[in-house]
PDB file of C-alpha atoms and ligand atoms in Angstrom:
ATOM      1  CA  UNK A   1      89.446 108.068  94.438  1.00  0.00           C
ATOM      2  CA  UNK A   2      86.222 108.466  96.342  1.00  0.00           C
ATOM      3  CA  UNK A   3      82.894 110.102  95.580  1.00  0.00           C
ATOM      4  CA  UNK A   4      81.680 109.877  99.163  1.00  0.00           C
ATOM      5  CA  UNK A   5      80.805 112.980 101.133  1.00  0.00           C
ATOM      6  CA  UNK A   6      83.066 113.361 104.129  1.00  0.00           C
ATOM      7  CA  UNK A   7      82.536 115.692 107.072  1.00  0.00           C
ATOM      8  CA  UNK A   8      85.951 116.988 108.139  1.00  0.00           C
ATOM      9  CA  UNK A   9      85.139 117.997 111.702  1.00  0.00           C
ATOM     10  CA  UNK A  10      87.341 121.107 111.915  1.00  0.00           C
ATOM     11  CA  UNK A  11      85.365 122.470 114.893  1.00  0.00           C
ATOM     12  CA  UNK A  12      86.293 119.498 117.000  1.00  0.00           C
ATOM     13  CA  UNK A  13      89.476 118.589 115.130  1.00  0.00           C
ATOM     14  CA  UNK A  14      91.878 116.419 117.025  1.00  0.00           C
ATOM     15  CA  UNK A  15      95.621 116.613 116.915  1.00  0.00           C
ATOM     16  CA  UNK A  16      96.827 113.545 114.985  1.00  0.00           C
ATOM     17  CA  UNK A  17      98.361 111.933 118.070  1.00  0.00           C
ATOM     18  CA  UNK A  18      95.033 112.193 119.935  1.00  0.00           C
ATOM     19  CA  UNK A  19      93.546 109.343 117.913  1.00  0.00           C
ATOM     20  CA  UNK A  20      96.188 106.867 119.105  1.00  0.00           C
ATOM     21  CA  UNK A  21      94.663 103.721 120.626  1.00  0.00           C
ATOM     22  CA  UNK A  22      96.896 102.832 123.569  1.00  0.00           C
ATOM     23  CA  UNK A  23      97.354  99.093 123.891  1.00  0.00           C
ATOM     24  CA  UNK A  24      99.632  97.019 126.084  1.00  0.00           C
ATOM     25  CA  UNK A  25     102.777  96.069 124.142  1.00  0.00           C
ATOM     26  CA  UNK A  26     102.589  92.641 122.533  1.00  0.00           C
ATOM     27  CA  UNK A  27     105.070  90.052 123.734  1.00  0.00           C
ATOM     28  CA  UNK A  28     107.768  89.555 121.101  1.00  0.00           C
ATOM     29  CA  UNK A  29     108.428  85.887 120.434  1.00  0.00           C
ATOM     30  CA  UNK A  30     110.021  84.591 117.242  1.00  0.00           C
ATOM     31  CA  UNK A  31     108.277  81.216 117.613  1.00  0.00           C
ATOM     32  CA  UNK A  32     104.956  80.092 119.093  1.00  0.00           C
ATOM     33  CA  UNK A  33     104.178  76.466 119.889  1.00  0.00           C
ATOM     34  CA  UNK A  34     100.466  76.983 119.097  1.00  0.00           C
ATOM     35  CA  UNK A  35     100.859  78.828 115.791  1.00  0.00           C
ATOM     36  CA  UNK A  36     100.107  76.923 112.552  1.00  0.00           C
ATOM     37  CA  UNK A  37     102.230  79.389 110.535  1.00  0.00           C
ATOM     38  CA  UNK A  38     105.460  78.980 112.526  1.00  0.00           C
ATOM     39  CA  UNK A  39     108.305  76.842 111.058  1.00  0.00           C
ATOM     40  CA  UNK A  40     108.045  73.146 111.893  1.00  0.00           C
ATOM     41  CA  UNK A  41     104.232  73.332 111.748  1.00  0.00           C
ATOM     42  CA  UNK A  42     103.994  73.221 107.936  1.00  0.00           C
ATOM     43  CA  UNK A  43     101.820  70.093 108.064  1.00  0.00           C
ATOM     44  CA  UNK A  44      99.115  72.084 109.901  1.00  0.00           C
ATOM     45  CA  UNK A  45      98.357  74.145 106.781  1.00  0.00           C
ATOM     46  CA  UNK A  46      96.826  72.836 103.529  1.00  0.00           C
ATOM     47  CA  UNK A  47      99.428  71.845 100.868  1.00  0.00           C
ATOM     48  CA  UNK A  48     101.731  74.710  99.894  1.00  0.00           C
ATOM     49  CA  UNK A  49     101.126  76.632  96.642  1.00  0.00           C
ATOM     50  CA  UNK A  50     104.392  78.569  96.605  1.00  0.00           C
ATOM     51  CA  UNK A  51     107.530  78.865  98.717  1.00  0.00           C
ATOM     52  CA  UNK A  52     110.289  81.449  98.801  1.00  0.00           C
ATOM     53  CA  UNK A  53     113.268  79.360  99.843  1.00  0.00           C
ATOM     54  CA  UNK A  54     115.922  80.297 102.339  1.00  0.00           C
ATOM     55  CA  UNK A  55     118.521  77.515 102.418  1.00  0.00           C
ATOM     56  CA  UNK A  56     116.691  74.464 103.734  1.00  0.00           C
ATOM     57  CA  UNK A  57     113.966  76.620 105.220  1.00  0.00           C
ATOM     58  CA  UNK A  58     111.703  79.339 103.847  1.00  0.00           C
ATOM     59  CA  UNK A  59     111.382  83.102 103.819  1.00  0.00           C
ATOM     60  CA  UNK A  60     107.682  83.119 102.910  1.00  0.00           C
ATOM     61  CA  UNK A  61     104.990  80.610 101.925  1.00  0.00           C
ATOM     62  CA  UNK A  62     101.621  80.705 100.192  1.00  0.00           C
ATOM     63  CA  UNK A  63      98.978  78.201 101.291  1.00  0.00           C
ATOM     64  CA  UNK A  64      95.222  77.903 100.666  1.00  0.00           C
ATOM     65  CA  UNK A  65      93.118  79.359 103.474  1.00  0.00           C
ATOM     66  CA  UNK A  66      92.020  76.433 105.635  1.00  0.00           C
ATOM     67  CA  UNK A  67      88.742  78.195 106.419  1.00  0.00           C
ATOM     68  CA  UNK A  68      88.031  79.655 102.982  1.00  0.00           C
ATOM     69  CA  UNK A  69      84.437  80.627 102.224  1.00  0.00           C
ATOM     70  CA  UNK A  70      85.129  79.951  98.539  1.00  0.00           C
ATOM     71  CA  UNK A  71      86.242  76.783  96.803  1.00  0.00           C
ATOM     72  CA  UNK A  72      88.375  76.385  93.661  1.00  0.00           C
ATOM     73  CA  UNK A  73      86.846  72.937  93.144  1.00  0.00           C
ATOM     74  CA  UNK A  74      83.355  74.002  92.033  1.00  0.00           C
ATOM     75  CA  UNK A  75      82.148  75.746  88.858  1.00  0.00           C
ATOM     76  CA  UNK A  76      81.016  79.394  89.023  1.00  0.00           C
ATOM     77  CA  UNK A  77      77.478  78.598  87.823  1.00  0.00           C
ATOM     78  CA  UNK A  78      74.828  81.273  88.090  1.00  0.00           C
ATOM     79  CA  UNK A  79      71.186  80.807  89.025  1.00  0.00           C
ATOM     80  CA  UNK A  80      68.575  83.442  88.239  1.00  0.00           C
ATOM     81  CA  UNK A  81      65.126  83.028  89.765  1.00  0.00           C
ATOM     82  CA  UNK A  82      62.817  85.998  89.234  1.00  0.00           C
ATOM     83  CA  UNK A  83      64.772  88.979  90.596  1.00  0.00           C
ATOM     84  CA  UNK A  84      67.059  86.821  92.768  1.00  0.00           C
ATOM     85  CA  UNK A  85      70.504  86.008  91.399  1.00  0.00           C
ATOM     86  CA  UNK A  86      73.128  83.752  92.921  1.00  0.00           C
ATOM     87  CA  UNK A  87      76.410  82.138  91.944  1.00  0.00           C
ATOM     88  CA  UNK A  88      78.057  78.979  93.256  1.00  0.00           C
ATOM     89  CA  UNK A  89      80.804  79.774  95.797  1.00  0.00           C
ATOM     90  CA  UNK A  90      83.724  79.379  93.421  1.00  0.00           C
ATOM     91  CA  UNK A  91      86.918  81.237  94.226  1.00  0.00           C
ATOM     92  CA  UNK A  92      90.505  81.060  95.409  1.00  0.00           C
ATOM     93  CA  UNK A  93      91.593  82.171  98.868  1.00  0.00           C
ATOM     94  CA  UNK A  94      95.353  82.258  99.545  1.00  0.00           C
ATOM     95  CA  UNK A  95      97.158  83.070 102.757  1.00  0.00           C
ATOM     96  CA  UNK A  96     100.601  84.579 102.309  1.00  0.00           C
ATOM     97  CA  UNK A  97     102.734  83.736 105.355  1.00  0.00           C
ATOM     98  CA  UNK A  98     105.129  86.650 105.173  1.00  0.00           C
ATOM     99  CA  UNK A  99     107.994  85.442 107.365  1.00  0.00           C
ATOM    100  CA  UNK A 100     108.953  82.468 109.538  1.00  0.00           C
ATOM    101  CA  UNK A 101     109.347  84.890 112.495  1.00  0.00           C
ATOM    102  CA  UNK A 102     106.154  84.923 114.591  1.00  0.00           C
ATOM    103  CA  UNK A 103     106.494  88.568 115.659  1.00  0.00           C
ATOM    104  CA  UNK A 104     108.226  90.252 112.723  1.00  0.00           C
ATOM    105  CA  UNK A 105     105.763  93.030 111.841  1.00  0.00           C
ATOM    106  CA  UNK A 106     105.969  94.287 108.257  1.00  0.00           C
ATOM    107  CA  UNK A 107     106.843  97.766 109.567  1.00  0.00           C
ATOM    108  CA  UNK A 108     110.069  96.345 110.998  1.00  0.00           C
ATOM    109  CA  UNK A 109     111.121  94.040 108.147  1.00  0.00           C
ATOM    110  CA  UNK A 110     113.990  94.903 105.799  1.00  0.00           C
ATOM    111  CA  UNK A 111     112.715  96.756 102.705  1.00  0.00           C
ATOM    112  CA  UNK A 112     113.928  93.884 100.501  1.00  0.00           C
ATOM    113  CA  UNK A 113     111.758  91.399 102.385  1.00  0.00           C
ATOM    114  CA  UNK A 114     108.662  93.564 101.896  1.00  0.00           C
ATOM    115  CA  UNK A 115     109.558  93.669  98.171  1.00  0.00           C
ATOM    116  CA  UNK A 116     109.773  89.834  98.214  1.00  0.00           C
ATOM    117  CA  UNK A 117     106.223  89.692  99.633  1.00  0.00           C
ATOM    118  CA  UNK A 118     105.015  92.094  96.912  1.00  0.00           C
ATOM    119  CA  UNK A 119     106.658  89.843  94.286  1.00  0.00           C
ATOM    120  CA  UNK A 120     104.691  86.900  95.692  1.00  0.00           C
ATOM    121  CA  UNK A 121     101.475  88.956  95.403  1.00  0.00           C
ATOM    122  CA  UNK A 122     102.333  89.681  91.773  1.00  0.00           C
ATOM    123  CA  UNK A 123     103.126  86.044  90.954  1.00  0.00           C
ATOM    124  CA  UNK A 124      99.775  84.885  92.313  1.00  0.00           C
ATOM    125  CA  UNK A 125      97.955  87.889  90.803  1.00  0.00           C
ATOM    126  CA  UNK A 126      99.390  87.078  87.359  1.00  0.00           C
ATOM    127  CA  UNK A 127      98.587  83.363  87.646  1.00  0.00           C
ATOM    128  CA  UNK A 128      95.002  83.905  88.774  1.00  0.00           C
ATOM    129  CA  UNK A 129      94.253  86.752  86.337  1.00  0.00           C
ATOM    130  CA  UNK A 130      94.875  84.313  83.472  1.00  0.00           C
ATOM    131  CA  UNK A 131      92.121  81.989  84.716  1.00  0.00           C
ATOM    132  CA  UNK A 132      89.015  82.729  82.602  1.00  0.00           C
ATOM    133  CA  UNK A 133      86.761  81.871  85.566  1.00  0.00           C
ATOM    134  CA  UNK A 134      88.223  84.697  87.645  1.00  0.00           C
ATOM    135  CA  UNK A 135      87.045  88.297  87.295  1.00  0.00           C
ATOM    136  CA  UNK A 136      88.595  90.063  90.276  1.00  0.00           C
ATOM    137  CA  UNK A 137      91.675  89.485  92.443  1.00  0.00           C
ATOM    138  CA  UNK A 138      91.740  91.299  95.801  1.00  0.00           C
ATOM    139  CA  UNK A 139      94.992  91.391  97.775  1.00  0.00           C
ATOM    140  CA  UNK A 140      94.815  92.627 101.357  1.00  0.00           C
ATOM    141  CA  UNK A 141      96.290  92.530 104.814  1.00  0.00           C
ATOM    142  CA  UNK A 142      94.399  92.624 108.111  1.00  0.00           C
ATOM    143  CA  UNK A 143      96.673  93.610 110.971  1.00  0.00           C
ATOM    144  CA  UNK A 144      95.280  93.463 114.506  1.00  0.00           C
ATOM    145  CA  UNK A 145      91.879  92.687 116.003  1.00  0.00           C
ATOM    146  CA  UNK A 146      90.316  96.024 114.954  1.00  0.00           C
ATOM    147  CA  UNK A 147      91.329  95.227 111.363  1.00  0.00           C
ATOM    148  CA  UNK A 148      89.671  91.817 111.431  1.00  0.00           C
ATOM    149  CA  UNK A 149      92.324  89.304 112.451  1.00  0.00           C
ATOM    150  CA  UNK A 150      93.205  87.564 115.679  1.00  0.00           C
ATOM    151  CA  UNK A 151      96.027  85.525 114.121  1.00  0.00           C
ATOM    152  CA  UNK A 152      99.272  87.169 115.155  1.00  0.00           C
ATOM    153  CA  UNK A 153     101.757  85.539 112.780  1.00  0.00           C
ATOM    154  CA  UNK A 154     102.466  88.069 109.974  1.00  0.00           C
ATOM    155  CA  UNK A 155     100.312  87.195 106.992  1.00  0.00           C
ATOM    156  CA  UNK A 156      98.291  88.697 104.190  1.00  0.00           C
ATOM    157  CA  UNK A 157      95.602  87.280 101.919  1.00  0.00           C
ATOM    158  CA  UNK A 158      94.398  87.100  98.346  1.00  0.00           C
ATOM    159  CA  UNK A 159      90.847  86.311  97.280  1.00  0.00           C
ATOM    160  CA  UNK A 160      89.973  85.719  93.638  1.00  0.00           C
ATOM    161  CA  UNK A 161      86.279  85.810  92.716  1.00  0.00           C
ATOM    162  CA  UNK A 162      84.244  85.077  89.572  1.00  0.00           C
ATOM    163  CA  UNK A 163      82.346  88.384  89.861  1.00  0.00           C
ATOM    164  CA  UNK A 164      83.306  92.057  90.075  1.00  0.00           C
ATOM    165  CA  UNK A 165      81.952  93.887  93.102  1.00  0.00           C
ATOM    166  CA  UNK A 166      79.624  96.865  92.892  1.00  0.00           C
ATOM    167  CA  UNK A 167      82.249  99.022  94.644  1.00  0.00           C
ATOM    168  CA  UNK A 168      84.912  98.230  92.031  1.00  0.00           C
ATOM    169  CA  UNK A 169      82.455  98.775  89.144  1.00  0.00           C
ATOM    170  CA  UNK A 170      81.477 102.150  90.578  1.00  0.00           C
ATOM    171  CA  UNK A 171      85.121 103.205  90.990  1.00  0.00           C
ATOM    172  CA  UNK A 172      85.705 102.247  87.375  1.00  0.00           C
ATOM    173  CA  UNK A 173      82.672 104.097  86.102  1.00  0.00           C
ATOM    174  CA  UNK A 174      83.750 107.286  87.895  1.00  0.00           C
ATOM    175  CA  UNK A 175      87.263 106.988  86.466  1.00  0.00           C
ATOM    176  CA  UNK A 176      85.872 106.368  82.982  1.00  0.00           C
ATOM    177  CA  UNK A 177      83.531 109.339  83.263  1.00  0.00           C
ATOM    178  CA  UNK A 178      86.474 111.576  84.194  1.00  0.00           C
ATOM    179  CA  UNK A 179      88.495 110.239  81.267  1.00  0.00           C
ATOM    180  CA  UNK A 180      85.630 110.950  78.867  1.00  0.00           C
ATOM    181  CA  UNK A 181      85.059 114.457  80.274  1.00  0.00           C
ATOM    182  CA  UNK A 182      88.666 115.607  80.643  1.00  0.00           C
ATOM    183  CA  UNK A 183      90.654 113.307  78.335  1.00  0.00           C
ATOM    184  CA  UNK A 184      93.058 112.160  81.023  1.00  0.00           C
ATOM    185  CA  UNK A 185      93.415 109.635  83.846  1.00  0.00           C
ATOM    186  CA  UNK A 186      92.004 111.173  87.041  1.00  0.00           C
ATOM    187  CA  UNK A 187      94.725 109.520  89.104  1.00  0.00           C
ATOM    188  CA  UNK A 188      97.611 110.819  86.937  1.00  0.00           C
ATOM    189  CA  UNK A 189      96.089 114.287  87.242  1.00  0.00           C
ATOM    190  CA  UNK A 190      95.623 113.969  91.013  1.00  0.00           C
ATOM    191  CA  UNK A 191      99.170 112.668  91.595  1.00  0.00           C
ATOM    192  CA  UNK A 192     100.633 115.566  89.607  1.00  0.00           C
ATOM    193  CA  UNK A 193      98.552 118.080  91.590  1.00  0.00           C
ATOM    194  CA  UNK A 194      99.394 116.469  94.947  1.00  0.00           C
ATOM    195  CA  UNK A 195     103.128 116.466  94.197  1.00  0.00           C
ATOM    196  CA  UNK A 196     102.958 120.139  93.167  1.00  0.00           C
ATOM    197  CA  UNK A 197     100.985 121.131  96.244  1.00  0.00           C
ATOM    198  CA  UNK A 198     102.897 118.857  98.698  1.00  0.00           C
ATOM    199  CA  UNK A 199     100.411 119.471 101.550  1.00  0.00           C
ATOM    200  CA  UNK A 200      99.116 115.913 101.699  1.00  0.00           C
ATOM    201  CA  UNK A 201     102.283 114.101 100.521  1.00  0.00           C
ATOM    202  CA  UNK A 202     103.825 111.879 103.215  1.00  0.00           C
ATOM    203  CA  UNK A 203     106.703 110.613 101.119  1.00  0.00           C
ATOM    204  CA  UNK A 204     107.654 110.272  97.482  1.00  0.00           C
ATOM    205  CA  UNK A 205     110.216 108.110  95.710  1.00  0.00           C
ATOM    206  CA  UNK A 206     111.333 107.727  92.102  1.00  0.00           C
ATOM    207  CA  UNK A 207     108.304 105.557  91.266  1.00  0.00           C
ATOM    208  CA  UNK A 208     105.679 106.074  94.011  1.00  0.00           C
ATOM    209  CA  UNK A 209     103.980 108.757  96.091  1.00  0.00           C
ATOM    210  CA  UNK A 210     102.281 108.158  99.459  1.00  0.00           C
ATOM    211  CA  UNK A 211      99.531 110.736  99.941  1.00  0.00           C
ATOM    212  CA  UNK A 212      96.891 111.414 102.593  1.00  0.00           C
ATOM    213  CA  UNK A 213      93.601 111.292 100.770  1.00  0.00           C
ATOM    214  CA  UNK A 214      91.891 114.670 100.214  1.00  0.00           C
ATOM    215  CA  UNK A 215      88.839 114.712 102.538  1.00  0.00           C
ATOM    216  CA  UNK A 216      89.808 111.243 103.743  1.00  0.00           C
ATOM    217  CA  UNK A 217      86.973 109.240 105.323  1.00  0.00           C
ATOM    218  CA  UNK A 218      89.044 108.248 108.377  1.00  0.00           C
ATOM    219  CA  UNK A 219      92.257 109.439 110.089  1.00  0.00           C
ATOM    220  CA  UNK A 220      95.530 108.615 108.274  1.00  0.00           C
ATOM    221  CA  UNK A 221      93.791 107.010 105.278  1.00  0.00           C
ATOM    222  CA  UNK A 222      96.767 106.872 102.901  1.00  0.00           C
ATOM    223  CA  UNK A 223      97.118 105.950  99.249  1.00  0.00           C
ATOM    224  CA  UNK A 224     100.373 104.867  97.629  1.00  0.00           C
ATOM    225  CA  UNK A 225     100.165 105.676  93.917  1.00  0.00           C
ATOM    226  CA  UNK A 226     102.572 104.518  91.208  1.00  0.00           C
ATOM    227  CA  UNK A 227     103.790 107.672  89.440  1.00  0.00           C
ATOM    228  CA  UNK A 228     103.723 105.942  86.047  1.00  0.00           C
ATOM    229  CA  UNK A 229     100.304 105.261  84.564  1.00  0.00           C
ATOM    230  CA  UNK A 230      99.395 101.589  85.024  1.00  0.00           C
ATOM    231  CA  UNK A 231      95.885 100.184  85.217  1.00  0.00           C
ATOM    232  CA  UNK A 232      96.874  96.877  86.729  1.00  0.00           C
ATOM    233  CA  UNK A 233      99.131  95.828  89.599  1.00  0.00           C
ATOM    234  CA  UNK A 234     100.335  93.079  87.221  1.00  0.00           C
ATOM    235  CA  UNK A 235     102.060  95.776  85.106  1.00  0.00           C
ATOM    236  CA  UNK A 236     104.511  96.735  87.868  1.00  0.00           C
ATOM    237  CA  UNK A 237     108.187  96.399  86.801  1.00  0.00           C
ATOM    238  CA  UNK A 238     111.007  94.735  88.760  1.00  0.00           C
ATOM    239  CA  UNK A 239     112.514  98.134  89.637  1.00  0.00           C
ATOM    240  CA  UNK A 240     109.154  99.509  90.726  1.00  0.00           C
ATOM    241  CA  UNK A 241     108.415  96.552  92.984  1.00  0.00           C
ATOM    242  CA  UNK A 242     111.728  97.046  94.851  1.00  0.00           C
ATOM    243  CA  UNK A 243     110.883 100.722  95.238  1.00  0.00           C
ATOM    244  CA  UNK A 244     107.349  99.920  96.482  1.00  0.00           C
ATOM    245  CA  UNK A 245     108.895  97.619  99.106  1.00  0.00           C
ATOM    246  CA  UNK A 246     110.834 100.641 100.429  1.00  0.00           C
ATOM    247  CA  UNK A 247     107.892 103.044 100.285  1.00  0.00           C
ATOM    248  CA  UNK A 248     105.361 100.683 101.891  1.00  0.00           C
ATOM    249  CA  UNK A 249     107.767  99.640 104.651  1.00  0.00           C
ATOM    250  CA  UNK A 250     108.653 103.269 105.367  1.00  0.00           C
ATOM    251  CA  UNK A 251     104.989 104.311 105.566  1.00  0.00           C
ATOM    252  CA  UNK A 252     104.156 101.378 107.864  1.00  0.00           C
ATOM    253  CA  UNK A 253     107.149 102.232 110.068  1.00  0.00           C
ATOM    254  CA  UNK A 254     105.943 105.847 110.349  1.00  0.00           C
ATOM    255  CA  UNK A 255     102.507 104.598 111.453  1.00  0.00           C
ATOM    256  CA  UNK A 256     104.112 102.072 113.813  1.00  0.00           C
ATOM    257  CA  UNK A 257     106.318 104.604 115.603  1.00  0.00           C
ATOM    258  CA  UNK A 258     104.076 107.661 115.240  1.00  0.00           C
ATOM    259  CA  UNK A 259     100.765 106.047 116.258  1.00  0.00           C
ATOM    260  CA  UNK A 260     101.920 103.282 118.614  1.00  0.00           C
ATOM    261  CA  UNK A 261     101.641 100.318 116.271  1.00  0.00           C
ATOM    262  CA  UNK A 262      98.004 100.790 115.177  1.00  0.00           C
ATOM    263  CA  UNK A 263      95.802  98.067 113.739  1.00  0.00           C
ATOM    264  CA  UNK A 264      95.426  98.603 110.000  1.00  0.00           C
ATOM    265  CA  UNK A 265      94.257  97.143 106.712  1.00  0.00           C
ATOM    266  CA  UNK A 266      95.925  97.573 103.386  1.00  0.00           C
ATOM    267  CA  UNK A 267      94.585  96.562 100.020  1.00  0.00           C
ATOM    268  CA  UNK A 268      95.674  96.809  96.408  1.00  0.00           C
ATOM    269  CA  UNK A 269      93.005  98.410  94.233  1.00  0.00           C
ATOM    270  CA  UNK A 270      93.685  97.290  90.701  1.00  0.00           C
ATOM    271  CA  UNK A 271      91.910  96.849  87.390  1.00  0.00           C
ATOM    272  CA  UNK A 272      89.949  93.591  87.080  1.00  0.00           C
ATOM    273  CA  UNK A 273      91.459  91.119  84.606  1.00  0.00           C
ATOM    274  CA  UNK A 274      89.015  92.225  81.865  1.00  0.00           C
ATOM    275  CA  UNK A 275      90.303  95.842  82.041  1.00  0.00           C
ATOM    276  CA  UNK A 276      94.063  95.314  81.794  1.00  0.00           C
ATOM    277  CA  UNK A 277      95.803  98.189  79.978  1.00  0.00           C
ATOM    278  CA  UNK A 278      92.951 100.741  80.093  1.00  0.00           C
ATOM    279  CA  UNK A 279      93.917 104.430  80.048  1.00  0.00           C
ATOM    280  CA  UNK A 280      91.272 105.617  82.495  1.00  0.00           C
ATOM    281  CA  UNK A 281      92.142 103.560  85.591  1.00  0.00           C
ATOM    282  CA  UNK A 282      95.307 103.610  87.688  1.00  0.00           C
ATOM    283  CA  UNK A 283      96.011 101.021  90.406  1.00  0.00           C
ATOM    284  CA  UNK A 284      97.060 102.015  93.911  1.00  0.00           C
ATOM    285  CA  UNK A 285      97.556 100.633  97.387  1.00  0.00           C
ATOM    286  CA  UNK A 286      95.338 101.904 100.229  1.00  0.00           C
ATOM    287  CA  UNK A 287      96.598 101.793 103.825  1.00  0.00           C
ATOM    288  CA  UNK A 288      93.793 102.298 106.340  1.00  0.00           C
ATOM    289  CA  UNK A 289      94.718 102.536 110.048  1.00  0.00           C
ATOM    290  CA  UNK A 290      91.796 101.421 112.241  1.00  0.00           C
ATOM    291  CA  UNK A 291      91.779 104.207 114.794  1.00  0.00           C
ATOM    292  CA  UNK A 292      88.043 104.963 114.825  1.00  0.00           C
ATOM    293  CA  UNK A 293      84.912 102.874 114.412  1.00  0.00           C
ATOM    294  CA  UNK A 294      82.193 103.123 111.817  1.00  0.00           C
ATOM    295  CA  UNK A 295      79.001 104.102 113.659  1.00  0.00           C
ATOM    296  CA  UNK A 296      75.310 104.730 113.002  1.00  0.00           C
ATOM    297  CA  UNK A 297      75.679 107.934 111.009  1.00  0.00           C
ATOM    298  CA  UNK A 298      78.144 106.342 108.580  1.00  0.00           C
ATOM    299  CA  UNK A 299      75.999 103.207 108.206  1.00  0.00           C
ATOM    300  CA  UNK A 300      72.795 105.208 107.779  1.00  0.00           C
ATOM    301  CA  UNK A 301      74.009 107.968 105.492  1.00  0.00           C
ATOM    302  CA  UNK A 302      76.989 106.520 103.624  1.00  0.00           C
ATOM    303  CA  UNK A 303      78.863 109.665 104.717  1.00  0.00           C
ATOM    304  CA  UNK A 304      81.858 109.762 107.002  1.00  0.00           C
ATOM    305  CA  UNK A 305      83.008 112.020 109.829  1.00  0.00           C
ATOM    306  CA  UNK A 306      86.767 112.451 110.170  1.00  0.00           C
ATOM    307  CA  UNK A 307      88.148 114.381 113.105  1.00  0.00           C
ATOM    308  CA  UNK A 308      91.761 114.496 111.861  1.00  0.00           C
ATOM    309  CA  UNK A 309      92.485 116.952 109.075  1.00  0.00           C
ATOM    310  CA  UNK A 310      94.372 115.040 106.330  1.00  0.00           C
ATOM    311  CA  UNK A 311      96.897 117.874 105.862  1.00  0.00           C
ATOM    312  CA  UNK A 312      97.736 117.671 109.593  1.00  0.00           C
ATOM    313  CA  UNK A 313      98.027 113.878 109.361  1.00  0.00           C
ATOM    314  CA  UNK A 314     100.474 114.218 106.423  1.00  0.00           C
ATOM    315  CA  UNK A 315     102.599 116.733 108.304  1.00  0.00           C
ATOM    316  CA  UNK A 316     102.583 114.508 111.394  1.00  0.00           C
ATOM    317  CA  UNK A 317     103.754 111.467 109.401  1.00  0.00           C
ATOM    318  CA  UNK A 318     106.401 113.467 107.517  1.00  0.00           C
ATOM    319  CA  UNK A 319     107.867 114.388 110.903  1.00  0.00           C
ATOM    320  CA  UNK A 320     108.010 110.818 112.233  1.00  0.00           C
ATOM    321  CA  UNK A 321     111.647 109.927 111.735  1.00  0.00           C
ATOM    322  CA  UNK A 322     112.342 106.373 110.662  1.00  0.00           C
ATOM    323  CA  UNK A 323     115.375 104.795 109.097  1.00  0.00           C
ATOM    324  CA  UNK A 324     114.641 105.020 105.379  1.00  0.00           C
ATOM    325  CA  UNK A 325     116.086 105.380 101.924  1.00  0.00           C
ATOM    326  CA  UNK A 326     112.996 107.324 100.780  1.00  0.00           C
ATOM    327  CA  UNK A 327     112.653 111.123 100.995  1.00  0.00           C
ATOM    328  CA  UNK A 328     109.680 113.472 101.201  1.00  0.00           C
ATOM    329  CA  UNK A 329     109.664 114.840  97.659  1.00  0.00           C
TER     330      UNK A 329
HETATM  331 ZN1  LIG B 401     103.737  81.899 114.245  1.00  0.00          ZN
HETATM  332 ZN1  LIG B 402      96.987 107.235  85.441  1.00  0.00          ZN
END
């Protein structure tokens, strides 16, 4: 859900494939001597929080971020001096090392392995949401330099903070306003309308729908919505998490093959711990390929220009054939 104004530049609209950023292919190596996340280098990370075992080895690990800006050791004490407010840098910053294989991109993993990674997210989300010092848990992945990472080994991150951001508050207030005005969850309503209309649907499974955002702020900005109403990612069931593994992997594979392995971010937008179970908010996962850059107009106006029509992007992705157990309706 977004309340931003977006300029869909139909006059100079590009075909979806015209936004591809051509990069030299990355060398594929399953192990790198210099990588702290590769097997055998476990002592180079801070002590492990969680491990998904695989015989004597591991399938995935969770470790604290060595370079975290936030510390779990301090107390989240606030200071208010005149109009200036601050809070001590309390927080938790996990790195989820998704696979022992240095070059195994998520788009190419088995669906079941992606579901395993999502289960790890949920385990940590549940644990941290119970901590009374924590207000918001943000789970995200930065893939590629344009998405904010230079570390190649497949990984994602989780940051838990003692405050709720302005952006999340605003999203909640808009959702609450819609619920008060119309008596229903805006997301449930939107998902139903999108599935009826089909124009922006990339793929849909028993439990999820991947949809190009109406008037999306950037090309191929995709949301994966659970079809059942759930405010919090922590409410996802075992069946749903397996299904999400399939849907997310399929979407990433379509981006990988259709747009030449683009840099991207994904993030799970979920209710803060204090809002678990509310009827007006509905969690979802945003996948944002980084094909264009934010420039002066966006920074100055808070509005976005998108040169790829979302309906064309959806059609393009529907037509990218990948091996999948998930259909288009
Ligand atoms: Zn590695
Ligand atoms: Zn809903």
